[in-house]
XYZ file of N, CA, C and O in Angstrom:
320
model
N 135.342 169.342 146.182
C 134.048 169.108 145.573
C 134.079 167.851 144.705
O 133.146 167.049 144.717
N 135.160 167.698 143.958
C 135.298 166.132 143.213
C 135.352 165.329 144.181
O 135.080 164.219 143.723
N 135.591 165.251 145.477
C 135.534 163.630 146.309
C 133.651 164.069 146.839
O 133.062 162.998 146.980
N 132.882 165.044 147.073
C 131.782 164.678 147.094
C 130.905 164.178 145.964
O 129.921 163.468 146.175
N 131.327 164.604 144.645
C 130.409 164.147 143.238
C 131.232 162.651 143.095
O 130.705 161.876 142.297
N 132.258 162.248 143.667
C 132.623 160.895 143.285
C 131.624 160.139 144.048
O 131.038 159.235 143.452
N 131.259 160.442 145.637
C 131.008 159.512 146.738
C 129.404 159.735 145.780
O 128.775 158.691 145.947
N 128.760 160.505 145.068
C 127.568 161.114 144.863
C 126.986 159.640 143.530
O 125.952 159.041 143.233
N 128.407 159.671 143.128
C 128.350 158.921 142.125
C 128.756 156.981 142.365
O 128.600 155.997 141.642
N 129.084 157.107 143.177
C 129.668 155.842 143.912
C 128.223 155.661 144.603
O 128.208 154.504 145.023
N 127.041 156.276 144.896
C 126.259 155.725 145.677
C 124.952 155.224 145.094
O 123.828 155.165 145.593
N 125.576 154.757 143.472
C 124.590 154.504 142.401
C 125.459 153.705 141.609
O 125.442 153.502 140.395
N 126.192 153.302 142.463
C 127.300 152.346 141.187
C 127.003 151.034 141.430
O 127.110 150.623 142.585
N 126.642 150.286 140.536
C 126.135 148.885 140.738
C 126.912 148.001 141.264
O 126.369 147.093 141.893
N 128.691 148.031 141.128
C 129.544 147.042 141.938
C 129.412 147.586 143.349
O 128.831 146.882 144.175
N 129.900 148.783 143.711
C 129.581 149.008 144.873
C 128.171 148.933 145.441
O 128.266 148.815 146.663
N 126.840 148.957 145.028
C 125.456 149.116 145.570
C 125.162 147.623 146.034
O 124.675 147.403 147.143
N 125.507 146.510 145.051
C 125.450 145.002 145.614
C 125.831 145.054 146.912
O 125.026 145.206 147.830
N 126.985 144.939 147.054
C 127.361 144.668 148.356
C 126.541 145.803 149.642
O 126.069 145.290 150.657
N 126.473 147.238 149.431
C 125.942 148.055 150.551
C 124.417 147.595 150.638
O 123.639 148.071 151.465
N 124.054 146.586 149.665
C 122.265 146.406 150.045
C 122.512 145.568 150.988
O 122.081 145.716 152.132
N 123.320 144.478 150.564
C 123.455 143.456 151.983
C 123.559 144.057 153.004
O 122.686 143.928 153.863
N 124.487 144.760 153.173
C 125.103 145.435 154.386
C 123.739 145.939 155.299
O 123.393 145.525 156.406
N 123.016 147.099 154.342
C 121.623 147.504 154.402
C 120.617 146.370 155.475
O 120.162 146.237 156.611
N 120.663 146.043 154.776
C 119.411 144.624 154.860
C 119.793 144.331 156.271
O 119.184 144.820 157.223
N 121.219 143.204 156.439
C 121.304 142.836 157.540
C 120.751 144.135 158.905
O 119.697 144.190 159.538
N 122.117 145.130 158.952
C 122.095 145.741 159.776
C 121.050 147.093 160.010
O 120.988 147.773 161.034
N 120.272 147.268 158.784
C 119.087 147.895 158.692
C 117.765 147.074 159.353
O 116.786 147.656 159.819
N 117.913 145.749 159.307
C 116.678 145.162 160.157
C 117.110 144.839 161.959
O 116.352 144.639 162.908
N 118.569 144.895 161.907
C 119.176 144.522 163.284
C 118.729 146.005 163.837
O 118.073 146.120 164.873
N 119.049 146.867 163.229
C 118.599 148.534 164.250
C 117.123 149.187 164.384
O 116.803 150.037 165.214
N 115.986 148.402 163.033
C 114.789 148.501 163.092
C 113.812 147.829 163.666
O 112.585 147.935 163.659
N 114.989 146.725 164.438
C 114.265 145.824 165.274
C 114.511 146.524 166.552
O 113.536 146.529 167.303
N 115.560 147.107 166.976
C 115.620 147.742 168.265
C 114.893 149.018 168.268
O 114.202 149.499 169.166
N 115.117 149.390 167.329
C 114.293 151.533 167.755
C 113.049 151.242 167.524
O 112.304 151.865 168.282
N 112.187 150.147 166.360
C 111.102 149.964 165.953
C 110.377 148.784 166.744
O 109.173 148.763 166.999
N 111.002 148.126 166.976
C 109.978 146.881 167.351
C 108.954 146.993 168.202
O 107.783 146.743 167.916
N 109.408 147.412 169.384
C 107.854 147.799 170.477
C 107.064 148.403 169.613
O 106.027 147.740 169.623
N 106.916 149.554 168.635
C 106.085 149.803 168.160
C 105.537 149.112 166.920
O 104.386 149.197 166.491
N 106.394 148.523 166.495
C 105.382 147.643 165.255
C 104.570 146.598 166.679
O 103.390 146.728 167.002
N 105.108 146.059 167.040
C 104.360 144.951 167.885
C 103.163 145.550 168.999
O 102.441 144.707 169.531
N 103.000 146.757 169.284
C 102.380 147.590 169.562
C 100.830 148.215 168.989
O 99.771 148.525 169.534
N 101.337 148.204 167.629
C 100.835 148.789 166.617
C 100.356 150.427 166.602
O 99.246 150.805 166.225
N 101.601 151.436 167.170
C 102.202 152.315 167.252
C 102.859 153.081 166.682
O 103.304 154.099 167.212
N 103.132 152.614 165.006
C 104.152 152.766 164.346
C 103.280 154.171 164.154
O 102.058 154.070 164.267
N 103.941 155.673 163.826
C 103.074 156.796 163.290
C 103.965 156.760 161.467
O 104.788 155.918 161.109
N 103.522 157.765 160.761
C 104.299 158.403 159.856
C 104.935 158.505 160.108
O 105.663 157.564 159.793
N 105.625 159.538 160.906
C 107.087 159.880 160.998
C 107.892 158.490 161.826
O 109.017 158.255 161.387
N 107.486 157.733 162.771
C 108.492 156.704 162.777
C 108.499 155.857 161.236
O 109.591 155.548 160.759
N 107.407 155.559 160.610
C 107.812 154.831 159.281
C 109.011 155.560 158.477
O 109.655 154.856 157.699
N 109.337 156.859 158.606
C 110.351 157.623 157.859
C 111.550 157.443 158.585
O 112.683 157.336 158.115
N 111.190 157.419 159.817
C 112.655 157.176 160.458
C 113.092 155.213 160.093
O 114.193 154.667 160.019
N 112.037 154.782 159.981
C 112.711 153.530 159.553
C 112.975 153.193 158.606
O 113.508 152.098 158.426
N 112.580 154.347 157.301
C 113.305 153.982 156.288
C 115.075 154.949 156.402
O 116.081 154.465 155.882
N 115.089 155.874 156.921
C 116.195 156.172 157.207
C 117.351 155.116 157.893
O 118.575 155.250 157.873
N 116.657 154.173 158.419
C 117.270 153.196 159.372
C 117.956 152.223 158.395
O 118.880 151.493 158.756
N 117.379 152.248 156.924
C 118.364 151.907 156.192
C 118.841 152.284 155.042
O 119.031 151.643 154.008
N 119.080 153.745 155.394
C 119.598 154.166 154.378
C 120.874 154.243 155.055
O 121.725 153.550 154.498
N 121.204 154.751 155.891
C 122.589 155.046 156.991
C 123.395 153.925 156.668
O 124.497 154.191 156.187
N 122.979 152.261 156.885
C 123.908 151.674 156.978
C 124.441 151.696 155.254
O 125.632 151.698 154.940
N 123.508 151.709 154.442
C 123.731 151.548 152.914
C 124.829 152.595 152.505
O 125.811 152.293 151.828
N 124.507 154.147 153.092
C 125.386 155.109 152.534
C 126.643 154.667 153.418
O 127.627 154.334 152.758
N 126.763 154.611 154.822
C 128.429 154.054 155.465
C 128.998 153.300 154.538
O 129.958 153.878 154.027
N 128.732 151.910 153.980
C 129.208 150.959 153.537
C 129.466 151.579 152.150
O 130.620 151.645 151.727
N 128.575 151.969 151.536
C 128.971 153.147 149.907
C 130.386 153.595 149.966
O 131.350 153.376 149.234
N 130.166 154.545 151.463
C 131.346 155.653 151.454
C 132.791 154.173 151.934
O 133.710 153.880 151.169
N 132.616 153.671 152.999
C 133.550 152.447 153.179
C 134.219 151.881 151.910
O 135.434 151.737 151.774
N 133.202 151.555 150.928
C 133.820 150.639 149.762
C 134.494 151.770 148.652
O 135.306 151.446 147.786
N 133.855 153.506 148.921
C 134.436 154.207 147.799
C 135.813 155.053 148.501
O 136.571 155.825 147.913
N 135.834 154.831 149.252
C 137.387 155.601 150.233
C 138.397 154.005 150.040
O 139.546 153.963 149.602
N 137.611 152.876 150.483
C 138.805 152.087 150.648
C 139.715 151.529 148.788
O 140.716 150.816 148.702
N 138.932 152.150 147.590
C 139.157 152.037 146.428
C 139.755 153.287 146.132
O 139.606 153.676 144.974
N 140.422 154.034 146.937
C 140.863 155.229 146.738
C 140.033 156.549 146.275
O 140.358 157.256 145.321
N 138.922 156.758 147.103
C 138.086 157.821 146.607
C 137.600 157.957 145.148
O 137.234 156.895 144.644
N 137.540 158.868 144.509
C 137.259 159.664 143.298
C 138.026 158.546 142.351
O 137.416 157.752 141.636
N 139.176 158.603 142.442
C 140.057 158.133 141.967
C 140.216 156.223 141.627
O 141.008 155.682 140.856
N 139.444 155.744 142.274
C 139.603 154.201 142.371
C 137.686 153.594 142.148
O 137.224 152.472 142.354
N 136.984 154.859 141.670
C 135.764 154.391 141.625
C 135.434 153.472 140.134
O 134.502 152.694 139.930
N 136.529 153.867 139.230
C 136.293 153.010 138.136
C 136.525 151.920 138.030
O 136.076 151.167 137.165
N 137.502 151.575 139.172
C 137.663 149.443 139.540
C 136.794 148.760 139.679
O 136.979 147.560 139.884
């Protein structure tokens, strides 16, 4: 349960959050251009795809979170 309240806490930590927005950004518009695009260009988009595209970047943001708080040694390396 302490390596989930670390990663919980690592996913609001400002050294680590810089870098996962980039991460975000890039590869959150590279995958919202593929699952989304016909429909924005369409003009198709419903509610629930707008939710799935904000999910589209939350995924890459939390990978890269958990990436930068495992490769600092979990729980343990979040205070570097």
């Amino acid at each position: 349960m302490e390596a989930v309240n670390g990663y919980l806490r690592a996913l609001v930590t400002p050294h680590l959050a810089s870098r996962a927005v980039r991460v975000a950004f890039v590869i959150g518009t590279l995958l919202f251009a593929i699952n989304h695009g016909a429909a924005v260009r369409s003009r198709t988009m419903t509610q629930a795809r707008w939710i799935s595209a904000g999910l589209t970047y939350l995924v890459p943001y939390a990978v890269s979170i958990h990436g930068q708080f495992m490769g600092r040694g979990g729980s343990k390396g979040l205070e570097q």
